[in-house]
Short mmCIF file of C-alpha atoms in Angstrom, two decimals:
data_model
loop_
_atom_site.label_atom_id
_atom_site.label_comp_id
_atom_site.label_asym_id
_atom_site.label_seq_id
_atom_site.Cartn_x
_atom_site.Cartn_y
_atom_site.Cartn_z
CA UNK F 1 182.48 159.41 121.47
CA UNK F 2 184.40 161.83 123.72
CA UNK F 3 181.35 164.09 123.99
CA UNK F 4 179.19 161.16 124.97
CA UNK F 5 181.79 160.13 127.56
CA UNK F 6 181.82 163.64 129.01
CA UNK F 7 178.03 163.52 129.27
CA UNK F 8 178.19 160.21 131.08
CA UNK F 9 181.34 160.96 133.19
CA UNK F 10 181.68 164.73 133.62
CA UNK F 11 185.11 165.92 134.82
CA UNK F 12 186.80 169.28 135.48
CA UNK F 13 190.34 167.88 135.24
CA UNK F 14 192.16 169.64 132.34
CA UNK F 15 193.81 166.33 131.45
CA UNK F 16 190.37 165.00 130.50
CA UNK F 17 189.68 167.93 128.19
CA UNK F 18 189.47 167.19 124.47
CA UNK F 19 191.58 170.29 123.70
CA UNK F 20 194.30 169.38 126.20
CA UNK F 21 197.81 170.47 125.05
CA UNK F 22 200.77 169.18 127.02
CA UNK F 23 203.09 172.09 126.17
CA UNK F 24 200.51 174.70 127.07
CA UNK F 25 199.80 172.85 130.28
CA UNK F 26 203.52 172.76 131.24
CA UNK F 27 203.95 176.42 130.31
CA UNK F 28 201.01 177.25 132.51
CA UNK F 29 202.69 175.43 135.37
CA UNK F 30 206.19 176.86 134.70
CA UNK F 31 205.82 180.08 132.78
CA UNK F 32 209.46 181.10 133.26
CA UNK F 33 212.77 179.36 133.64
CA UNK F 34 213.11 180.70 137.16
CA UNK F 35 209.82 179.04 138.06
CA UNK F 36 211.49 175.67 137.49
CA UNK F 37 213.56 176.21 140.61
CA UNK F 38 216.34 173.92 141.82
CA UNK F 39 216.77 170.68 140.00
CA UNK F 40 216.76 168.64 143.20
CA UNK F 41 214.56 170.72 145.37
CA UNK F 42 212.55 173.06 143.20
CA UNK F 43 208.97 173.09 141.98
CA UNK F 44 209.83 170.98 138.98
CA UNK F 45 211.55 168.38 141.11
CA UNK F 46 208.57 168.43 143.47
CA UNK F 47 206.16 168.04 140.54
CA UNK F 48 208.17 165.17 139.10
CA UNK F 49 208.27 163.43 142.50
CA UNK F 50 204.51 163.99 142.90
CA UNK F 51 203.83 162.53 139.46
CA UNK F 52 206.19 159.62 140.19
CA UNK F 53 204.26 158.85 143.37
CA UNK F 54 201.00 158.97 141.45
CA UNK F 55 202.40 156.67 138.79
CA UNK F 56 203.64 154.29 141.47
CA UNK F 57 200.29 154.41 143.23
CA UNK F 58 198.44 153.81 139.97
CA UNK F 59 200.79 150.91 139.15
CA UNK F 60 200.09 149.41 142.55
CA UNK F 61 196.35 149.84 142.07
CA UNK F 62 196.55 148.35 138.58
CA UNK F 63 198.61 145.42 139.88
CA UNK F 64 196.13 144.84 142.68
CA UNK F 65 193.23 145.18 140.26
CA UNK F 66 194.86 142.66 137.92
CA UNK F 67 195.47 140.27 140.82
CA UNK F 68 191.88 140.74 142.05
CA UNK F 69 190.61 140.21 138.52
CA UNK F 70 192.67 137.02 138.25
CA UNK F 71 191.27 135.80 141.57
CA UNK F 72 187.76 136.76 140.57
CA UNK F 73 188.24 135.04 137.24
CA UNK F 74 189.24 131.83 139.01
CA UNK F 75 186.33 132.18 141.36
CA UNK F 76 184.06 132.84 138.39
CA UNK F 77 185.37 129.79 136.58
CA UNK F 78 184.86 127.74 139.70
CA UNK F 79 181.33 129.14 140.16
CA UNK F 80 180.54 128.49 136.51
CA UNK F 81 181.86 124.98 136.85
CA UNK F 82 179.81 124.42 139.98
CA UNK F 83 176.77 125.93 138.28
CA UNK F 84 177.21 123.70 135.26
CA UNK F 85 177.63 120.72 137.55
CA UNK F 86 174.48 121.70 139.45
CA UNK F 87 172.61 122.13 136.17
CA UNK F 88 173.75 118.67 135.07
CA UNK F 89 172.60 117.20 138.35
CA UNK F 90 169.30 119.08 138.07
CA UNK F 91 168.80 117.79 134.53
CA UNK F 92 169.53 114.27 135.72
CA UNK F 93 167.02 114.68 138.53
CA UNK F 94 164.44 116.08 136.07
CA UNK F 95 165.00 113.12 133.75
CA UNK F 96 164.78 110.78 136.72
CA UNK F 97 161.54 112.42 137.85
CA UNK F 98 160.20 112.18 134.30
CA UNK F 99 161.01 108.47 134.15
CA UNK F 100 159.46 107.91 137.56
CA UNK F 101 156.39 109.88 136.47
CA UNK F 102 156.05 107.71 133.38
CA UNK F 103 156.49 104.60 135.49
CA UNK F 104 153.94 105.93 137.98
CA UNK F 105 151.50 106.73 135.20
CA UNK F 106 151.96 103.25 133.77
CA UNK F 107 151.45 101.76 137.22
CA UNK F 108 148.33 103.88 137.77
CA UNK F 109 146.92 102.78 134.41
CA UNK F 110 147.60 99.17 135.31
CA UNK F 111 145.95 99.66 138.71
CA UNK F 112 142.98 101.37 137.08
CA UNK F 113 142.73 98.55 134.57
CA UNK F 114 142.79 96.02 137.39
CA UNK F 115 140.18 98.03 139.30
CA UNK F 116 137.93 98.12 136.23
CA UNK F 117 138.34 94.39 135.83
CA UNK F 118 137.53 93.89 139.50
CA UNK F 119 134.50 96.20 139.18
CA UNK F 120 133.26 94.24 136.18
CA UNK F 121 133.91 91.00 138.01
CA UNK F 122 132.07 92.33 141.07
CA UNK F 123 129.17 93.50 138.89
CA UNK F 124 129.01 90.18 137.07
CA UNK F 125 129.26 88.30 140.35
CA UNK F 126 126.51 90.42 141.90
CA UNK F 127 124.30 89.92 138.85
CA UNK F 128 125.04 86.20 138.91
CA UNK F 129 124.18 85.96 142.61
CA UNK F 130 121.01 87.99 142.06
CA UNK F 131 120.07 85.83 139.08
CA UNK F 132 120.69 82.65 141.05
CA UNK F 133 118.61 84.00 143.93
CA UNK F 134 115.78 84.90 141.56
CA UNK F 135 116.08 81.53 139.86
CA UNK F 136 115.90 79.80 143.24
CA UNK F 137 112.88 81.95 144.13
CA UNK F 138 111.33 81.07 140.77
CA UNK F 139 111.81 77.32 141.25
CA UNK F 140 110.63 77.31 144.86
CA UNK F 141 107.77 79.67 143.99
CA UNK F 142 106.49 77.43 141.19
CA UNK F 143 106.68 74.40 143.48
CA UNK F 144 104.79 76.25 146.21
CA UNK F 145 102.22 77.50 143.70
CA UNK F 146 101.61 73.93 142.55
CA UNK F 147 100.85 72.97 146.15
CA UNK F 148 98.67 76.03 146.75
CA UNK F 149 96.78 75.48 143.50
CA UNK F 150 96.01 71.90 144.45
CA UNK F 151 95.03 72.81 148.03
CA UNK F 152 93.12 75.97 146.96
CA UNK F 153 95.24 78.27 149.14
CA UNK F 154 94.09 81.26 147.13
CA UNK F 155 95.44 84.04 149.33
CA UNK F 156 99.02 82.86 149.14
CA UNK F 157 98.56 81.79 145.52
CA UNK F 158 97.59 85.35 144.56
CA UNK F 159 100.82 86.69 146.02
CA UNK F 160 102.85 83.95 144.33
CA UNK F 161 101.28 84.53 140.91
CA UNK F 162 102.14 88.22 141.02
CA UNK F 163 105.69 87.55 142.23
CA UNK F 164 106.27 84.77 139.69
CA UNK F 165 105.00 86.96 136.84
CA UNK F 166 107.58 89.58 137.82
CA UNK F 167 110.32 86.92 137.96
CA UNK F 168 109.37 85.49 134.57
CA UNK F 169 109.45 89.01 133.15
CA UNK F 170 113.03 89.28 134.46
CA UNK F 171 113.94 86.00 132.71
CA UNK F 172 111.99 86.83 129.53
CA UNK F 173 115.12 87.00 127.29
CA UNK F 174 116.15 83.50 128.47
CA UNK F 175 112.85 81.61 128.29
CA UNK F 176 114.24 79.54 125.43
CA UNK F 177 116.38 77.65 127.96
CA UNK F 178 115.03 74.21 128.76
CA UNK F 179 114.73 74.66 132.52
CA UNK F 180 113.04 78.06 132.27
CA UNK F 181 110.73 76.80 129.54
CA UNK F 182 109.74 73.88 131.77
CA UNK F 183 109.11 76.24 134.70
CA UNK F 184 106.98 78.47 132.46
CA UNK F 185 104.90 75.46 131.40
CA UNK F 186 104.46 74.47 135.05
CA UNK F 187 103.43 78.04 135.82
CA UNK F 188 100.83 78.00 133.03
CA UNK F 189 99.50 74.69 134.31
CA UNK F 190 99.19 76.17 137.81
CA UNK F 191 97.28 79.13 136.41
CA UNK F 192 94.92 76.76 134.63
CA UNK F 193 94.44 74.65 137.77
CA UNK F 194 93.69 77.80 139.77
CA UNK F 195 91.27 78.93 137.10
CA UNK F 196 89.41 75.58 137.07
CA UNK F 197 89.27 75.44 140.86
CA UNK F 198 87.95 79.01 141.12
CA UNK F 199 85.25 78.40 138.52
CA UNK F 200 84.37 75.14 140.24
CA UNK F 201 84.13 76.81 143.66
CA UNK F 202 81.85 79.56 142.39
CA UNK F 203 79.77 77.09 140.35
CA UNK F 204 79.21 74.85 143.35
CA UNK F 205 78.78 77.74 145.79
CA UNK F 206 75.59 77.54 147.84
CA UNK F 207 75.68 80.52 150.20
CA UNK F 208 72.26 79.76 151.71
CA UNK F 209 73.34 76.39 153.12
CA UNK F 210 77.09 76.92 153.58
CA UNK F 211 78.17 75.59 156.99
CA UNK F 212 80.68 78.39 157.64
CA UNK F 213 79.78 81.73 155.95
CA UNK F 214 82.91 83.46 157.25
CA UNK F 215 85.20 80.81 155.75
CA UNK F 216 83.25 80.93 152.49
CA UNK F 217 83.61 84.70 152.26
CA UNK F 218 87.37 84.61 152.94
CA UNK F 219 87.92 81.79 150.44
CA UNK F 220 85.96 83.42 147.62
CA UNK F 221 87.50 86.85 148.24
CA UNK F 222 90.94 85.27 148.03
CA UNK F 223 89.85 83.57 144.80
CA UNK F 224 88.94 87.00 143.42
CA UNK F 225 92.44 88.20 144.30
CA UNK F 226 93.83 85.33 142.22
CA UNK F 227 91.58 86.27 139.29
CA UNK F 228 92.80 89.85 139.58
CA UNK F 229 96.48 88.88 139.28
CA UNK F 230 95.76 86.44 136.44
CA UNK F 231 95.27 89.44 134.14
CA UNK F 232 92.69 91.82 132.74
CA UNK F 233 91.36 89.41 130.12
CA UNK F 234 90.89 86.66 132.67
CA UNK F 235 89.13 89.06 135.04
CA UNK F 236 86.76 90.34 132.36
CA UNK F 237 85.94 86.80 131.25
CA UNK F 238 85.32 85.75 134.85
CA UNK F 239 83.01 88.73 135.50
CA UNK F 240 81.01 87.90 132.37
CA UNK F 241 80.78 84.27 133.46
CA UNK F 242 79.58 85.20 136.96
CA UNK F 243 76.97 87.53 135.45
CA UNK F 244 75.75 84.86 133.07
CA UNK F 245 75.49 82.40 135.98
CA UNK F 246 73.14 84.82 137.72
CA UNK F 247 70.96 85.04 134.61
CA UNK F 248 70.77 81.36 133.65
CA UNK F 249 67.18 80.96 134.69
CA UNK F 250 66.16 84.27 133.14
CA UNK F 251 66.72 83.08 129.59
CA UNK F 252 64.60 80.00 130.12
CA UNK F 253 61.72 81.78 131.92
CA UNK F 254 61.34 84.73 129.54
CA UNK F 255 62.55 83.23 126.25
CA UNK F 256 60.47 84.14 123.15
CA UNK F 257 57.47 81.85 122.71
CA UNK F 258 57.01 81.31 126.43
CA UNK F 259 54.10 82.34 128.58
CA UNK F 260 55.99 85.28 130.07
CA UNK F 261 57.81 86.51 126.94
CA UNK F 262 55.36 89.21 125.84
CA UNK F 263 55.84 92.93 126.35
CA UNK F 264 52.93 92.91 128.79
CA UNK F 265 55.26 91.01 131.14
CA UNK F 266 58.08 93.53 130.76
CA UNK F 267 57.76 94.73 134.34
CA UNK F 268 58.15 91.14 135.53
CA UNK F 269 61.45 91.02 133.67
CA UNK F 270 62.62 94.12 135.53
CA UNK F 271 61.39 92.66 138.81
CA UNK F 272 63.38 89.53 138.08
CA UNK F 273 66.52 91.64 137.64
CA UNK F 274 65.86 93.46 140.90
CA UNK F 275 65.51 90.14 142.72
CA UNK F 276 68.71 88.93 141.07
CA UNK F 277 70.53 92.04 142.20
CA UNK F 278 69.20 91.69 145.73
CA UNK F 279 70.29 88.06 145.76
CA UNK F 280 73.69 89.06 144.39
CA UNK F 281 74.13 91.77 147.03
CA UNK F 282 73.19 89.36 149.77
CA UNK F 283 75.55 86.62 148.61
CA UNK F 284 78.42 88.33 146.79
CA UNK F 285 78.47 92.01 147.68
CA UNK F 286 81.36 91.53 150.13
CA UNK F 287 83.20 89.06 147.90
CA UNK F 288 83.78 90.79 144.59
CA UNK F 289 85.81 94.03 144.55
CA UNK F 290 83.49 96.98 144.06
CA UNK F 291 85.48 98.44 141.22
CA UNK F 292 84.85 95.26 139.22
CA UNK F 293 81.27 96.60 138.92
CA UNK F 294 79.81 93.10 138.61
CA UNK F 295 76.32 94.52 139.09
CA UNK F 296 76.88 96.82 136.13
CA UNK F 297 78.01 93.93 133.93
CA UNK F 298 75.07 91.85 135.15
CA UNK F 299 72.70 94.65 134.16
CA UNK F 300 74.39 94.99 130.79
CA UNK F 301 73.98 91.29 130.05
CA UNK F 302 70.39 91.45 131.22
CA UNK F 303 69.76 94.33 128.81
CA UNK F 304 71.42 92.46 125.92
CA UNK F 305 69.35 89.32 126.55
CA UNK F 306 66.19 91.35 127.02
CA UNK F 307 66.84 93.22 123.79
CA UNK F 308 67.19 89.98 121.85
CA UNK F 309 63.98 88.62 123.41
CA UNK F 310 61.98 91.77 122.74
CA UNK F 311 63.17 92.07 119.13
CA UNK F 312 62.06 88.49 118.53
CA UNK F 313 58.73 89.05 120.33
CA UNK F 314 58.01 92.22 118.33
CA UNK F 315 58.80 90.41 115.08
CA UNK F 316 56.39 87.64 116.01
CA UNK F 317 53.70 90.15 116.99
CA UNK F 318 54.16 92.02 113.74
CA UNK F 319 53.86 88.82 111.73
CA UNK F 320 50.54 87.86 113.35
CA UNK F 321 49.38 91.48 113.52
CA UNK F 322 48.86 91.30 117.24
CA UNK F 323 50.47 94.53 118.47
CA UNK F 324 48.71 96.46 121.24
CA UNK F 325 49.58 100.18 121.10
CA UNK F 326 48.67 100.77 124.73
CA UNK F 327 50.89 97.92 125.85
CA UNK F 328 53.67 99.33 123.66
CA UNK F 329 53.40 102.78 125.27
CA UNK F 330 53.27 101.29 128.74
CA UNK F 331 56.30 99.12 128.00
CA UNK F 332 58.18 102.13 126.62
CA UNK F 333 57.50 104.12 129.79
CA UNK F 334 58.65 101.20 131.91
CA UNK F 335 61.84 100.91 129.83
CA UNK F 336 62.66 104.62 130.20
CA UNK F 337 62.21 104.49 133.96
CA UNK F 338 64.23 101.31 134.17
CA UNK F 339 67.05 102.72 132.05
CA UNK F 340 67.27 105.83 134.24
CA UNK F 341 67.56 103.66 137.34
CA UNK F 342 70.30 101.57 135.77
CA UNK F 343 72.08 104.67 134.57
CA UNK F 344 72.00 106.17 138.05
CA UNK F 345 73.06 103.03 139.88
CA UNK F 346 75.40 101.08 137.62
CA UNK F 347 76.78 103.34 134.90
CA UNK F 348 80.06 103.55 136.82
CA UNK F 349 81.75 101.55 139.62
CA UNK F 350 80.44 102.06 143.14
CA UNK F 351 82.35 104.48 145.31
CA UNK F 352 85.03 102.58 147.27
CA UNK F 353 88.70 102.59 148.05
CA UNK F 354 89.30 100.75 144.76
CA UNK F 355 87.75 103.63 142.79
CA UNK F 356 90.86 105.73 143.35
CA UNK F 357 92.70 103.41 141.00
CA UNK F 358 90.13 104.09 138.27
CA UNK F 359 90.22 107.84 138.93
CA UNK F 360 93.98 107.86 138.38
CA UNK F 361 93.56 106.02 135.07
CA UNK F 362 90.83 108.43 133.95
CA UNK F 363 92.93 111.45 134.89
CA UNK F 364 95.88 110.07 132.91
CA UNK F 365 93.55 109.62 129.92
CA UNK F 366 91.51 112.83 130.10
CA UNK F 367 93.76 115.12 132.14
CA UNK F 368 92.11 117.32 134.77
CA UNK F 369 88.33 116.96 134.73
CA UNK F 370 85.30 117.84 136.85
CA UNK F 371 83.74 114.57 138.04
CA UNK F 372 80.37 116.21 138.80
CA UNK F 373 80.26 117.74 135.32
CA UNK F 374 81.29 114.45 133.74
CA UNK F 375 78.32 112.61 135.24
CA UNK F 376 75.85 115.52 135.16
CA UNK F 377 74.24 114.16 131.97
CA UNK F 378 73.47 110.53 131.11
CA UNK F 379 76.39 108.65 129.70
CA UNK F 380 76.09 107.75 126.04
CA UNK F 381 78.26 105.67 123.73
CA UNK F 382 79.63 108.84 122.13
CA UNK F 383 80.46 110.39 125.54
#
């Protein structure tokens, strides 16, 4: 321990030496008796007085150190007490902050819950208002459509039918309700009234003697708009009906067994179709939408009727053995030429602004395609 102390606190004082010997030290200071000198005024007396002063000084320093230590101890106790008091106050504040934080969190959760309830209420209220508005539009729309259907206001009726179909689609999950079911029945009745009126107008249409051609054209075009919004099936049925109306006389004139039913009159059949198409173009070309391709459907029905007639005529000729080969070849050549003309003119809808709609549908079905390549060869059933 002493060696460690000397390493930490080195000292050259012989009193701090580990081999210090008091007697040797005194003998080194006073080697002889004469070196002691006078008892009151000699070296020994001086040494004793010097040591006494050192002792007194050390006692005073020790006393002061003890007093300072006592004061410091009191100050330390006081500081510790103050520190402990501050810590207690800090802990109280921390606990208070924790409680307030919990209360704040609870309050925030309550506010958030109230906000969510208000948001749901606002959403429900908005949906209710929107539903009431749509219901009001539905009721007023059906009433207006009933008036327009009875007065044949086709242009406005077309817009109403489309809008009401969208509204009924919105209320589709609730159509079991009595009021909505009643409105749906009224809507169906309006559609039927419109359908009857449109068929009646086209059936009684006499373009050659109509007093106001411009009014006729506007009315019938508006009727076509109504047919368009009534649905695809209704449109297709209407186009077939219009085509059959154009060919009513054809079946009676060229029916099997008649004077003009034979294959030698085949060209007259084709001429009849050409006249029908010219009459159609003169009377209805600006009425029906081009993409409906009414001319194409008319030609298709003509071909179907002609096929039935010719099959029956050929059967009759075969039964009575009255088939002329030259007439057959001539008829075949006429048919090939006629089919090429129909293929060129009516195999697809006429070019118009409405054709873009069909092009989009074809592109969605086939992807990217070359239109010129698609129609480069005659269209067949397989193609």
